[in-house]
Coordinates of C-alpha atoms and ligand atoms in Angstrom, one line a residue:
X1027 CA 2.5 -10.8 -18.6
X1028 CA 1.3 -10.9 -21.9
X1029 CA 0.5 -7.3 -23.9
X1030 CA -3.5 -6.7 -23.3
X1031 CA -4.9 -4.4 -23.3
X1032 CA -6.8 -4.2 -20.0
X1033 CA -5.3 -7.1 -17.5
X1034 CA -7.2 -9.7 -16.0
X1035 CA -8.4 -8.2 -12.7
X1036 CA -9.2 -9.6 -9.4
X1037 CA -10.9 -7.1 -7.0
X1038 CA -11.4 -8.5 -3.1
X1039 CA -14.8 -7.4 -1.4
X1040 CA -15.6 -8.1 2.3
X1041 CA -19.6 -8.7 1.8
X1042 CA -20.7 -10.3 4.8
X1043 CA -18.1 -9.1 7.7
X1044 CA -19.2 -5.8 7.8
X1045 CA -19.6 -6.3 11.9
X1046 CA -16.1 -6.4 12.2
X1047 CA -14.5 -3.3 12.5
X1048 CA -12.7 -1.1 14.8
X1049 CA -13.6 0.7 17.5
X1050 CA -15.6 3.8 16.3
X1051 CA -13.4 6.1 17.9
X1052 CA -10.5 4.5 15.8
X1053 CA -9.4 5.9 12.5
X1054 CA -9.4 2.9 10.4
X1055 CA -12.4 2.5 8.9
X1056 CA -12.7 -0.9 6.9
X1057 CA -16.2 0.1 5.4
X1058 CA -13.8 2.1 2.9
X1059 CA -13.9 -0.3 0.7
X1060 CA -17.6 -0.4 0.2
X1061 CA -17.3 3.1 -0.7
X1062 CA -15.4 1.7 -3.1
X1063 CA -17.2 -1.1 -4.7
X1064 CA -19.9 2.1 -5.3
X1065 CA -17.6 4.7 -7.0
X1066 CA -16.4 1.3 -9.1
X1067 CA -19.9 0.6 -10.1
X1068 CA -20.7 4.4 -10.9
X1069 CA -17.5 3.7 -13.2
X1070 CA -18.9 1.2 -14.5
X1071 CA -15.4 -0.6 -14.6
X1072 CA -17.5 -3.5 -12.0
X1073 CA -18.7 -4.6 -15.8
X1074 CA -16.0 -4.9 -17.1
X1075 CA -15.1 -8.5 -19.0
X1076 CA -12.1 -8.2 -17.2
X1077 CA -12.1 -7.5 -14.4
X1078 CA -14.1 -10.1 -11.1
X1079 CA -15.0 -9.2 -7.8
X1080 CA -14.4 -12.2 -5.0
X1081 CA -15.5 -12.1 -1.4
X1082 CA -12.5 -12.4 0.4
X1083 CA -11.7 -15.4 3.0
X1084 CA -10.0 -15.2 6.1
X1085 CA -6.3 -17.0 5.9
X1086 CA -5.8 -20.0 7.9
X1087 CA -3.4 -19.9 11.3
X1088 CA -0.6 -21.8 9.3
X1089 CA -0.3 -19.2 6.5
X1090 CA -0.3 -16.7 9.2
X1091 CA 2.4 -18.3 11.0
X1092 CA 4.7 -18.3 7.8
X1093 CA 5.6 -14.6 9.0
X1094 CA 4.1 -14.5 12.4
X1095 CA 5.7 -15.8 16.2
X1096 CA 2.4 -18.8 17.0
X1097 CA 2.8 -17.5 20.7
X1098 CA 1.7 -13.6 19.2
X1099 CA -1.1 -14.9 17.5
X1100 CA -2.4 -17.1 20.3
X1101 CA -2.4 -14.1 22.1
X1102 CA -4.3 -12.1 19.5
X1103 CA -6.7 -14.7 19.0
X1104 CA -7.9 -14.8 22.7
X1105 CA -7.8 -11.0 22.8
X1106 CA -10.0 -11.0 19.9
X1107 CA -12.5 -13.8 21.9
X1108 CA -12.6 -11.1 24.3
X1109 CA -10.0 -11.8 27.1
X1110 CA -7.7 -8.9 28.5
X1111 CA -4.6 -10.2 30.0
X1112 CA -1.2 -8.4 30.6
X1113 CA 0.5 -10.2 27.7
X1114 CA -1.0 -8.3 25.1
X1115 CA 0.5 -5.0 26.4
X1116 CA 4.2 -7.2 25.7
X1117 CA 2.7 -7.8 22.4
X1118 CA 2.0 -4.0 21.7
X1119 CA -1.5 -4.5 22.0
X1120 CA -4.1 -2.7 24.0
X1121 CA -3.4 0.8 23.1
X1122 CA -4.9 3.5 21.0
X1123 CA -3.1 2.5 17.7
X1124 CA -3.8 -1.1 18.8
X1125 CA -6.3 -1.5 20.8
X1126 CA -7.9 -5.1 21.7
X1127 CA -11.8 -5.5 20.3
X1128 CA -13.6 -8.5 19.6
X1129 CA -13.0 -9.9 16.1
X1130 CA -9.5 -8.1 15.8
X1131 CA -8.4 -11.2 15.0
X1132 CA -10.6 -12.5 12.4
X1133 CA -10.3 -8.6 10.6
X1134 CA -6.2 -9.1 10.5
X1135 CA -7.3 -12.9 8.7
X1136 CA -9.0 -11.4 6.4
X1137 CA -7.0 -8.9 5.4
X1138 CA -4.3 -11.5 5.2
X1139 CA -6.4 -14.1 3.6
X1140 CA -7.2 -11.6 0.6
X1141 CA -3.3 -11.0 0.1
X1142 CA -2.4 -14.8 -0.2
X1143 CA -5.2 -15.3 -2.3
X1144 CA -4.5 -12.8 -4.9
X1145 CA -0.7 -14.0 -4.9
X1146 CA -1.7 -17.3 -5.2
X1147 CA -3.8 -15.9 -8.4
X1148 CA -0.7 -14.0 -9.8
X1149 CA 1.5 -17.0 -9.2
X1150 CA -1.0 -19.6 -11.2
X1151 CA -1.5 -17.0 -13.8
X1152 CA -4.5 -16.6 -13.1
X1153 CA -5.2 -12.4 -12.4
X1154 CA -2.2 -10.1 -14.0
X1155 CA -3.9 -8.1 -11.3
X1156 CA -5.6 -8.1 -7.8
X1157 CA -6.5 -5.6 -5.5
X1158 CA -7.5 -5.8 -1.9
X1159 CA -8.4 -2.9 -0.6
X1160 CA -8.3 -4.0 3.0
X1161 CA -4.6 -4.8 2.6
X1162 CA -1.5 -3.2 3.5
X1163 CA -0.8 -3.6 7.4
X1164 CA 3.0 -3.1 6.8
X1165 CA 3.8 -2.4 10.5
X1166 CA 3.4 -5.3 12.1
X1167 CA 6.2 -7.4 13.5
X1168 CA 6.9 -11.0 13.7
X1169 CA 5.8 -10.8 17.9
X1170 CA 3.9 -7.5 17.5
X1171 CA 1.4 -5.0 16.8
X1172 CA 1.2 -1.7 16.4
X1173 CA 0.6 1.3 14.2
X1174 CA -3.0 -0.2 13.8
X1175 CA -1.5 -3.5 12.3
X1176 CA -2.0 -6.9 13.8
X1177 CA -1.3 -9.1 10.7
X1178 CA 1.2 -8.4 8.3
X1179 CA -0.3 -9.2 4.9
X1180 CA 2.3 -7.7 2.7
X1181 CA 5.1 -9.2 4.1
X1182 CA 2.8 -12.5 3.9
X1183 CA 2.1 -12.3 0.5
X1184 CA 6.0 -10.9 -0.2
X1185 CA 6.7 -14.3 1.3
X1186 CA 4.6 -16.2 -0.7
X1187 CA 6.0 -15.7 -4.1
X1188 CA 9.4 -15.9 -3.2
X1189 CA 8.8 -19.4 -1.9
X1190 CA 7.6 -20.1 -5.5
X1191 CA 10.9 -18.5 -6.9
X1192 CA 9.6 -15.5 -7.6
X1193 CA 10.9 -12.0 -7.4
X1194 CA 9.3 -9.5 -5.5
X1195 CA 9.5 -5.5 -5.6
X1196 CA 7.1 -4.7 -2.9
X1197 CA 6.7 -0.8 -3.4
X1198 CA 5.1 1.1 -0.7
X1199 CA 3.5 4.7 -1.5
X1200 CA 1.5 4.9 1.7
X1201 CA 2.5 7.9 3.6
X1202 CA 3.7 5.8 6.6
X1203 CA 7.6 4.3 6.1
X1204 CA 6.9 0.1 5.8
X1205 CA 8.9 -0.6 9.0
X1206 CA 7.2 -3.9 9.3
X1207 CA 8.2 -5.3 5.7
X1208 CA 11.7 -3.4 5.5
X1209 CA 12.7 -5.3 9.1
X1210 CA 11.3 -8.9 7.3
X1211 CA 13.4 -8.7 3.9
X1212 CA 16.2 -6.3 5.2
X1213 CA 18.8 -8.8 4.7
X1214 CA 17.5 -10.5 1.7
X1215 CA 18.3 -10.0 -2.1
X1216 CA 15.3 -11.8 -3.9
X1217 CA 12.5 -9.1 -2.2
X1218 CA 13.3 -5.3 -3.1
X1219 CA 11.4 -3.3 -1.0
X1220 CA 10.7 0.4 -1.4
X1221 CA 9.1 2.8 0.6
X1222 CA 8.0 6.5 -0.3
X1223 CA 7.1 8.1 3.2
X1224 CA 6.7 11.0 5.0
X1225 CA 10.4 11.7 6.5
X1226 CA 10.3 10.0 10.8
X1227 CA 11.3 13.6 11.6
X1228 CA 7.8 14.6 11.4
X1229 CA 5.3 11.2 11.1
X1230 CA 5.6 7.7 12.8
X1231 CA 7.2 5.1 12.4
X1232 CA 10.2 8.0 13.1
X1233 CA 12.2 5.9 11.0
X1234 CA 12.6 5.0 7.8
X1235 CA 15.9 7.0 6.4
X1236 CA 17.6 7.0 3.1
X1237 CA 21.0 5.5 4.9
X1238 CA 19.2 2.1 5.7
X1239 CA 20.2 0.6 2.2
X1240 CA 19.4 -3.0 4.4
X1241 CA 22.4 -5.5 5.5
X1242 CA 24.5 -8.5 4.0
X1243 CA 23.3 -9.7 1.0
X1244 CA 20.2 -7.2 1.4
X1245 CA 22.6 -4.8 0.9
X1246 CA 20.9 -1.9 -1.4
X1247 CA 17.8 -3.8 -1.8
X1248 CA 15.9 -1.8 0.7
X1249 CA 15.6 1.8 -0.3
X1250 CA 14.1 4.2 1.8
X1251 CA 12.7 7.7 -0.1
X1252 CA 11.9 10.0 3.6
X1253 CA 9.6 12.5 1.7
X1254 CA 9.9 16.4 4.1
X1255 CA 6.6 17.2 5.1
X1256 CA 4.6 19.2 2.2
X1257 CA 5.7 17.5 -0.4
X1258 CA 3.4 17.9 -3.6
X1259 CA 2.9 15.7 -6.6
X1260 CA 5.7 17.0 -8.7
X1261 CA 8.4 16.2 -6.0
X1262 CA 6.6 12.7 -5.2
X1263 CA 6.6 11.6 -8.9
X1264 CA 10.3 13.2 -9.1
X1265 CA 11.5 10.5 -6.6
X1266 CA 9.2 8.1 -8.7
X1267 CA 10.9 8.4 -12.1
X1268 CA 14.2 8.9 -10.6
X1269 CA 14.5 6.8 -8.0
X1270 CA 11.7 4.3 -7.7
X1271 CA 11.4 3.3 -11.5
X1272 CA 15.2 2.6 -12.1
X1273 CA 15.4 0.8 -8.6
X1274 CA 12.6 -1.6 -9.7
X1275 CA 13.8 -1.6 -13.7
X1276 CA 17.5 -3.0 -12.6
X1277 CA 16.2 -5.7 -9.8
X1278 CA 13.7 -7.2 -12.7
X1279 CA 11.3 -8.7 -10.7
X1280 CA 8.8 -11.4 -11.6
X1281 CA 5.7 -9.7 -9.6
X1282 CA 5.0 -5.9 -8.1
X1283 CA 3.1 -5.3 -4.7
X1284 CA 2.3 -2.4 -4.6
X1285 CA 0.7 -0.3 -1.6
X1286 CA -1.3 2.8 -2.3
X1287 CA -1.3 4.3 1.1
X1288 CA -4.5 7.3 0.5
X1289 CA -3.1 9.0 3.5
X1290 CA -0.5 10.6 1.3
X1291 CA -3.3 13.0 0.2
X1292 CA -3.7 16.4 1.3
X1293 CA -6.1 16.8 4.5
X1294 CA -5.7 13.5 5.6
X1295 CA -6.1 13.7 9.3
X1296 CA -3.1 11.9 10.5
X1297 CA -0.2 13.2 7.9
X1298 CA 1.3 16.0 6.1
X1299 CA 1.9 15.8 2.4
X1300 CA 0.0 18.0 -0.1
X1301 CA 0.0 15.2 -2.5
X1302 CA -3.5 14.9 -4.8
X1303 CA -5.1 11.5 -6.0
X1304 CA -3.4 12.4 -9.4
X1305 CA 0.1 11.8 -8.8
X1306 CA -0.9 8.5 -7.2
X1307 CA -2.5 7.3 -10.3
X1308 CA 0.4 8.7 -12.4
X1309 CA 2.5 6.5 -10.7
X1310 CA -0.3 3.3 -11.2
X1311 CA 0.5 4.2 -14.4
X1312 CA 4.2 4.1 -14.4
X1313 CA 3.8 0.7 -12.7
X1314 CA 1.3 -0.8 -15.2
X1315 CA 4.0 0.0 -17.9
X1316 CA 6.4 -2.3 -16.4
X1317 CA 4.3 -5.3 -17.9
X1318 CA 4.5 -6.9 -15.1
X1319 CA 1.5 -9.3 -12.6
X1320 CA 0.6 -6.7 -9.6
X1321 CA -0.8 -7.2 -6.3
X1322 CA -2.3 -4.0 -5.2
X1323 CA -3.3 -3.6 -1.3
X1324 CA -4.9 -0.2 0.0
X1325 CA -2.9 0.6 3.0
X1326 CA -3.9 3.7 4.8
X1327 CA -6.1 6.6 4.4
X1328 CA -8.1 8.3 7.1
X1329 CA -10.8 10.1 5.4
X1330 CA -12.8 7.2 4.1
X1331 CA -14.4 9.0 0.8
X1332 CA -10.9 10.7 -0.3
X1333 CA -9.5 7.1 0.3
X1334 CA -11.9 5.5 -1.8
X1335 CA -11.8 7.7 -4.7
X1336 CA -7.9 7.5 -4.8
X1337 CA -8.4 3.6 -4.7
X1338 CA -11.0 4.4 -7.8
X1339 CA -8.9 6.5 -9.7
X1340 CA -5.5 4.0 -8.8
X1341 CA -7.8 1.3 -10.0
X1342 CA -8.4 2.8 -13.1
X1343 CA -4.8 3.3 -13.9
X1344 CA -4.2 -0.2 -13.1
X1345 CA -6.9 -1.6 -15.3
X1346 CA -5.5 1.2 -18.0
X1347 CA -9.2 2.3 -17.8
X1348 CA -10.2 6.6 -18.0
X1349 CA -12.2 7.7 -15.5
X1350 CA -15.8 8.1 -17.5
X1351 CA -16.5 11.5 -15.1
X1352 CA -13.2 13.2 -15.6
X1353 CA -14.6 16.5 -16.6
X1354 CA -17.7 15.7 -14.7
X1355 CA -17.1 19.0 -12.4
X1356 CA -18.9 21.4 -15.7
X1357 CA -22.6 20.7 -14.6
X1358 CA -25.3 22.9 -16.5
X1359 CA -21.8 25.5 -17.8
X1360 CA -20.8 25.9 -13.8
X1361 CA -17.9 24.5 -12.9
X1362 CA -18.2 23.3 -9.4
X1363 CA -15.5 23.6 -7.0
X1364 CA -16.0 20.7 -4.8
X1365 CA -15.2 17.4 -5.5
X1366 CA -17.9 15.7 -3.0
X1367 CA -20.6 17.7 -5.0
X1368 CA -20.0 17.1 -8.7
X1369 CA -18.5 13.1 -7.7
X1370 CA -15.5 13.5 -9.7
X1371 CA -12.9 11.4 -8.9
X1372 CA -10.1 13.5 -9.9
X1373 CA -8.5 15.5 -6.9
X1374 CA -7.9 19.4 -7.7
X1375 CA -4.3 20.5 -8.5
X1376 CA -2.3 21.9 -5.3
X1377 CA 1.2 23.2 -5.0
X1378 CA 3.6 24.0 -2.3
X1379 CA 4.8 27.3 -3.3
X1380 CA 7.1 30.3 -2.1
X1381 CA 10.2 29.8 0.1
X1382 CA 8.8 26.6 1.2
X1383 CA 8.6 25.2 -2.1
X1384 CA 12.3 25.5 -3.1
X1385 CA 13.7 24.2 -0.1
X1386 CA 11.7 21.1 -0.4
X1387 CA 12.6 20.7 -4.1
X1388 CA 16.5 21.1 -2.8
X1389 CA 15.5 18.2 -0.3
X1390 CA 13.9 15.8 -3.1
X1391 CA 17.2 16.7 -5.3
X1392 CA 19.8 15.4 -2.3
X1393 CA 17.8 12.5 -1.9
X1394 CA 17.6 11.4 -5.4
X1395 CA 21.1 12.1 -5.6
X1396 CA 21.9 9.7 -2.6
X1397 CA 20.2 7.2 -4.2
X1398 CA 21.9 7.2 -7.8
X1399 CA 25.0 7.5 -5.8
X1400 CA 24.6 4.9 -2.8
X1401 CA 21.8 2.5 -3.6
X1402 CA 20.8 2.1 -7.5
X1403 CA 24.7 1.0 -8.3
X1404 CA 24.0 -1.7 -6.1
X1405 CA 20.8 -3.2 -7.4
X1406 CA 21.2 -6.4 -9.5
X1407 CA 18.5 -8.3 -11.4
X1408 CA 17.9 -11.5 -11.9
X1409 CA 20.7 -14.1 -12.8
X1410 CA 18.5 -16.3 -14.6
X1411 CA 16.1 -14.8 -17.7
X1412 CA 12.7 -14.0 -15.3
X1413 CA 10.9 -16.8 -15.1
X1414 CA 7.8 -16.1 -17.1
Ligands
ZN1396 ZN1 -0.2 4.9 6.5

């Protein structure tokens, strides 16, 4: 990517499929991203000369199918028409995380279709960044669902540039380990993947360890950073610079995708960091400064508005935009605790402390010492110059 200053931006809306969502008893909210668009606006970043906003468009069944088993999605497909039949129980459908609702189906497309499109962007040079914010189902299998994904849109758009020669590091910050995209490049050396997670011992998918480096020629191209629960910012951008960073810097990839998981913050329902929206942006930031195209997908985040003004603030990062409203919180010489009252984007600073504190540091040390030791020595870039 060329030096600009700002990059040419691609953000994907969903205007027009708002009736397809979840169940309302189901945490996933897709209307996140409206709340989005608005705290864009606000930001006035949606005026930006660089930056264009497309509706997205649901992928067709043969893109799908470059990832997914045909007889999985025929059975999503006539779930999502509204049949219930014992097969989707097989297919780890019809659950809570999963559970079978009309237009599941054409939701999963759209995420997926939003994905390919922005890599097909990057690819032809024409965004140096997209982001969908409905993107980033990275649990779901090549015959399954599960963990509230159906279609796995980052390992299709993973997929995607490498069958146009490209390298991918696909790093994942969401708070859930990317069990979906590890298991579909585990044995492959032209797609490093790296996932920052809250450790299995406390958070599904249970997995996710530093010890599964991945296999054969894969060998040390999948690294695994199992984050103990109440973790902060400091001892999340610790593993960044120390083990995400270099791990990226040696592969050399063509393209980043990058998932910025929002349920890595503080309070969010399902999880149990005590990261702020700060630390996620710091490492947009550290990403931007590679120089290199992104494709940015939303991933989790279970309280919609904290999830949408991490998104905001990533976005801004990204864009190497300030937020305007930064110091928005002093209002008539009263400084306003609460975020959701003075609209600032920025989350307030919090710290593990105490006992607590150094234990977890001593954690975030052993684990950045397994990886110099066991998986950055065997990271190799590119043979060839990148291809840009
Ligand atoms: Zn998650």
């Amino acid at each position: 990517m060329a030096l600009k200053q700002h990059p040419d931006t691609v953000l994907f809306l969903f205007e027009g499929y708002e009736y397809l969502s979840y169940p309302a008893h189901h945490p996933f909210r897709p209307e996140r991203a409206n709340l989005l668009r608005d705290l864009l606006e606000r930001e006035g970043l949606l005026d930006k000369p660089f930056l264009s906003v497309r509706n997205a468009r649901p992928a067709g069944r043969r893109d799908i199918e470059m990832f997914h088993a045909p007889d999985y999605l025929e059975a999503l497909e006539r779930g999502s028409r509204g049949e219930f039949f014992e097969q989707l129980v097989h297919f780890g459908m019809g659950g809570d995380d999963c559970p079978v609702f009309p237009g599941m189906y054409e939701l999963a497309a759209l995420a997926a279709g939003a994905s390919l499109e922005g890599a097909g962007l990057i690819a032809s040079k024409k965004a140096d960044l997209v982001f969908n914010p409905l993107g980033g189902f990275h649990h779901a299998g090549v015959s399954h669902a599960e963990g509230f994904c159906y279609v796995n849109d980052v390992v299709l758009a993973c997929l995607d540039f490498a069958r146009r020669g490209l390298r991918v590091a696909c790093v994942d910050l969401d708070v859930h380990h990317g069990n979906g995209t590890e298991d579909a490049f585990l044995d492959r050396d032209d797609v490093l993947t790296v996932s920052v997670h809250e450790s299995g011992r406390t958070l599904y998918p249970w997995r996710g360890e530093e010890s599964a480096v991945g296999v054969g020629a894969g060998r040390g191209f999948n690294i695994n950073v199992p984050l103990p629960a109440g973790c902060d910012d400091g001892m999340f951008l610790e593993t960044m610079r120390k083990i995400v960073m270099p791990s990226v810097e040696l592969f050399r990839p063509d393209v980043v995708v990058l998932e910025i998981g929002m349920d890595v913050l503080q309070g969010d329902p399902l999880a149990h960091l005590r990261m702020t929206n700060n630390s996620v942006a710091e490492a947009c930031d550290d990403i931007r400064e590679l120089g290199l195209p992104i494709l940015a997908l939303g991933g989790g985040g279970y309280t919609p508005h904290d999830a949408a003004r991490g998104w905001a603030l990533s976005l801004l990062s990204l864009t190497n935009c300030h937020p305007a409203d930064m110091f928005a919180g002093i209002v008539g010489g009263v400084f306003l605790g609460s975020n959701e009252h003075t609209g600032m984007l920025r989350d307030m600073q919090v710290f593990t402390s105490g006992p607590e504190r150094e234990a977890l540091k001593d954690e975030v040390r052993r684990l950045v010492a397994f990886h110099e030791q066991h998986t950055l020595p065997l990271i190799t870039g590119a043979k060839s110059p990148p291809s840009k």
